[in-house]
Amino acid sequence: MSGPVGAECLVAWLVVASGPARGRDFRLPGGTARLGHDPACDVCLAGDTYMSGCHAEISFRGGLHELRDLGSTNGTYVNESRVGEAVLRDGDRVRLGTTQLVFKCFSL
């Protein structure tokens, strides 16, 4: 169950809906998490050759999760629209390379 738009997100995570890591989920930290196929990333999605090493990052600020592309070759998409930056909402679909992720957020 998620709260109204603008409510502070208490817990957020990503669920891998498709791609090499399908079925995994990653809880997001309170600060910034880097996403990519590089093992040094906070959310390591190894096996997707269309994803950059450090592809994007999600930062938690002011109760919102902000996604930012890090200059990836193939782009970052939210709900099938290419973005440089975007505020994520519960249920948004994020695509990096061929990997589809679902952003989940629990708010009061």
PDB file of C-alpha atoms in Angstrom:
ATOM      1  CA  MET A   1       0.000   0.000   0.000  1.00  0.00           C
ATOM      2  CA  SER A   2       1.382   3.384  -0.900  1.00  0.00           C
ATOM      3  CA  GLY A   3       0.449   6.810   0.365  1.00  0.00           C
ATOM      4  CA  PRO A   4      -0.619   9.879  -1.577  1.00  0.00           C
ATOM      5  CA  VAL A   5       1.695  11.574  -4.052  1.00  0.00           C
ATOM      6  CA  GLY A   6       4.072  13.781  -2.094  1.00  0.00           C
ATOM      7  CA  ALA A   7       3.921  11.622   1.055  1.00  0.00           C
ATOM      8  CA  GLU A   8       7.338  10.722   2.428  1.00  0.00           C
ATOM      9  CA  CYS A   9       8.497   7.336   1.265  1.00  0.00           C
ATOM     10  CA  LEU A  10       9.478   5.188   4.248  1.00  0.00           C
ATOM     11  CA  VAL A  11      10.861   2.140   2.428  1.00  0.00           C
ATOM     12  CA  ALA A  12      11.706   1.817  -1.265  1.00  0.00           C
ATOM     13  CA  TRP A  13      12.986  -1.031  -3.371  1.00  0.00           C
ATOM     14  CA  LEU A  14      13.391  -2.184  -6.970  1.00  0.00           C
ATOM     15  CA  VAL A  15      12.001  -5.467  -8.284  1.00  0.00           C
ATOM     16  CA  VAL A  16      13.591  -6.896 -11.431  1.00  0.00           C
ATOM     17  CA  ALA A  17      10.658  -7.750 -13.715  1.00  0.00           C
ATOM     18  CA  SER A  18      12.729  -8.889 -16.718  1.00  0.00           C
ATOM     19  CA  GLY A  19      16.338  -9.313 -17.734  1.00  0.00           C
ATOM     20  CA  PRO A  20      19.197 -11.505 -16.489  1.00  0.00           C
ATOM     21  CA  ALA A  21      18.473 -10.718 -12.803  1.00  0.00           C
ATOM     22  CA  ARG A  22      14.696 -11.364 -13.088  1.00  0.00           C
ATOM     23  CA  GLY A  23      13.067 -12.086  -9.727  1.00  0.00           C
ATOM     24  CA  ARG A  24      15.650 -10.277  -7.587  1.00  0.00           C
ATOM     25  CA  ASP A  25      14.812  -7.251  -5.513  1.00  0.00           C
ATOM     26  CA  PHE A  26      16.997  -4.505  -4.075  1.00  0.00           C
ATOM     27  CA  ARG A  27      16.144  -2.313  -1.105  1.00  0.00           C
ATOM     28  CA  LEU A  28      17.242   1.283  -1.703  1.00  0.00           C
ATOM     29  CA  PRO A  29      19.322   3.077   0.930  1.00  0.00           C
ATOM     30  CA  GLY A  30      18.451   6.486   2.387  1.00  0.00           C
ATOM     31  CA  GLY A  31      21.135   8.291   0.339  1.00  0.00           C
ATOM     32  CA  THR A  32      22.218   7.564  -3.231  1.00  0.00           C
ATOM     33  CA  ALA A  33      22.387   4.180  -4.943  1.00  0.00           C
ATOM     34  CA  ARG A  34      24.204   3.572  -8.241  1.00  0.00           C
ATOM     35  CA  LEU A  35      22.740   1.069 -10.693  1.00  0.00           C
ATOM     36  CA  GLY A  36      24.637  -0.786 -13.422  1.00  0.00           C
ATOM     37  CA  HIS A  37      26.459  -3.985 -14.313  1.00  0.00           C
ATOM     38  CA  ASP A  38      29.672  -2.992 -12.480  1.00  0.00           C
ATOM     39  CA  PRO A  39      30.110  -5.023  -9.256  1.00  0.00           C
ATOM     40  CA  ALA A  40      30.948  -1.763  -7.430  1.00  0.00           C
ATOM     41  CA  CYS A  41      27.373  -0.500  -7.994  1.00  0.00           C
ATOM     42  CA  ASP A  42      24.934  -0.603  -5.076  1.00  0.00           C
ATOM     43  CA  VAL A  43      22.412  -2.316  -7.369  1.00  0.00           C
ATOM     44  CA  CYS A  44      24.535  -4.640  -9.514  1.00  0.00           C
ATOM     45  CA  LEU A  45      22.609  -5.996 -12.503  1.00  0.00           C
ATOM     46  CA  ALA A  46      25.296  -8.198 -14.055  1.00  0.00           C
ATOM     47  CA  GLY A  47      24.668  -9.954 -17.334  1.00  0.00           C
ATOM     48  CA  ASP A  48      22.896  -7.176 -19.256  1.00  0.00           C
ATOM     49  CA  THR A  49      25.343  -6.217 -22.008  1.00  0.00           C
ATOM     50  CA  TYR A  50      23.153  -3.244 -23.052  1.00  0.00           C
ATOM     51  CA  MET A  51      23.568  -1.635 -19.619  1.00  0.00           C
ATOM     52  CA  SER A  52      26.487   0.662 -18.780  1.00  0.00           C
ATOM     53  CA  GLY A  53      28.821  -0.161 -15.897  1.00  0.00           C
ATOM     54  CA  CYS A  54      27.427   2.725 -13.835  1.00  0.00           C
ATOM     55  CA  HIS A  55      24.228   3.407 -15.761  1.00  0.00           C
ATOM     56  CA  ALA A  56      22.060   5.507 -13.415  1.00  0.00           C
ATOM     57  CA  GLU A  57      21.570   6.505  -9.798  1.00  0.00           C
ATOM     58  CA  ILE A  58      18.624   6.955  -7.469  1.00  0.00           C
ATOM     59  CA  SER A  59      18.902   9.583  -4.736  1.00  0.00           C
ATOM     60  CA  PHE A  60      16.555   9.999  -1.784  1.00  0.00           C
ATOM     61  CA  ARG A  61      15.960  13.703  -1.060  1.00  0.00           C
ATOM     62  CA  GLY A  62      13.107  15.468   0.656  1.00  0.00           C
ATOM     63  CA  GLY A  63      11.069  12.288   0.878  1.00  0.00           C
ATOM     64  CA  LEU A  64      11.331  11.634  -2.877  1.00  0.00           C
ATOM     65  CA  HIS A  65      13.401   9.239  -4.956  1.00  0.00           C
ATOM     66  CA  GLU A  66      15.051  10.923  -7.930  1.00  0.00           C
ATOM     67  CA  LEU A  67      16.435   8.863 -10.809  1.00  0.00           C
ATOM     68  CA  ARG A  68      19.302  10.292 -12.887  1.00  0.00           C
ATOM     69  CA  ASP A  69      20.975   8.837 -15.961  1.00  0.00           C
ATOM     70  CA  LEU A  70      24.790   8.872 -15.676  1.00  0.00           C
ATOM     71  CA  GLY A  71      25.529   9.386 -19.373  1.00  0.00           C
ATOM     72  CA  SER A  72      24.679   5.822 -20.348  1.00  0.00           C
ATOM     73  CA  THR A  73      25.014   4.745 -23.970  1.00  0.00           C
ATOM     74  CA  ASN A  74      21.515   3.263 -24.339  1.00  0.00           C
ATOM     75  CA  GLY A  75      19.592   5.642 -22.083  1.00  0.00           C
ATOM     76  CA  THR A  76      17.345   5.330 -19.053  1.00  0.00           C
ATOM     77  CA  TYR A  77      13.578   5.004 -19.407  1.00  0.00           C
ATOM     78  CA  VAL A  78      10.688   5.533 -16.998  1.00  0.00           C
ATOM     79  CA  ASN A  79       7.353   4.144 -18.178  1.00  0.00           C
ATOM     80  CA  GLU A  80       8.841   3.864 -21.711  1.00  0.00           C
ATOM     81  CA  SER A  81       9.881   7.555 -21.921  1.00  0.00           C
ATOM     82  CA  ARG A  82      13.603   8.308 -22.125  1.00  0.00           C
ATOM     83  CA  VAL A  83      14.674  10.532 -19.219  1.00  0.00           C
ATOM     84  CA  GLY A  84      17.754  12.344 -17.995  1.00  0.00           C
ATOM     85  CA  GLU A  85      16.160  12.807 -14.573  1.00  0.00           C
ATOM     86  CA  ALA A  86      12.805  11.823 -13.100  1.00  0.00           C
ATOM     87  CA  VAL A  87      11.039  11.606  -9.742  1.00  0.00           C
ATOM     88  CA  LEU A  88       9.919   8.021  -9.175  1.00  0.00           C
ATOM     89  CA  ARG A  89       6.474   7.059  -7.960  1.00  0.00           C
ATOM     90  CA  ASP A  90       5.273   3.701  -6.660  1.00  0.00           C
ATOM     91  CA  GLY A  91       4.738   1.320  -9.586  1.00  0.00           C
ATOM     92  CA  ASP A  92       6.912   3.177 -12.111  1.00  0.00           C
ATOM     93  CA  ARG A  93       8.699   0.907 -14.576  1.00  0.00           C
ATOM     94  CA  VAL A  94      12.377   1.728 -15.089  1.00  0.00           C
ATOM     95  CA  ARG A  95      14.358   0.280 -18.001  1.00  0.00           C
ATOM     96  CA  LEU A  96      18.163   0.159 -18.071  1.00  0.00           C
ATOM     97  CA  GLY A  97      19.532  -1.740 -21.059  1.00  0.00           C
ATOM     98  CA  THR A  98      17.182  -4.706 -21.521  1.00  0.00           C
ATOM     99  CA  THR A  99      16.395  -4.925 -17.794  1.00  0.00           C
ATOM    100  CA  GLN A 100      12.959  -3.813 -16.587  1.00  0.00           C
ATOM    101  CA  LEU A 101      12.663  -2.778 -12.939  1.00  0.00           C
ATOM    102  CA  VAL A 102       9.570  -1.858 -10.948  1.00  0.00           C
ATOM    103  CA  PHE A 103      10.005   0.884  -8.342  1.00  0.00           C
ATOM    104  CA  LYS A 104       8.104   0.132  -5.139  1.00  0.00           C
ATOM    105  CA  CYS A 105       7.620   2.614  -2.313  1.00  0.00           C
ATOM    106  CA  PHE A 106       5.769   2.314   0.966  1.00  0.00           C
ATOM    107  CA  SER A 107       4.444   5.578   2.438  1.00  0.00           C
ATOM    108  CA  LEU A 108       2.078   6.428   5.264  1.00  0.00           C
TER     109      LEU A 108
END
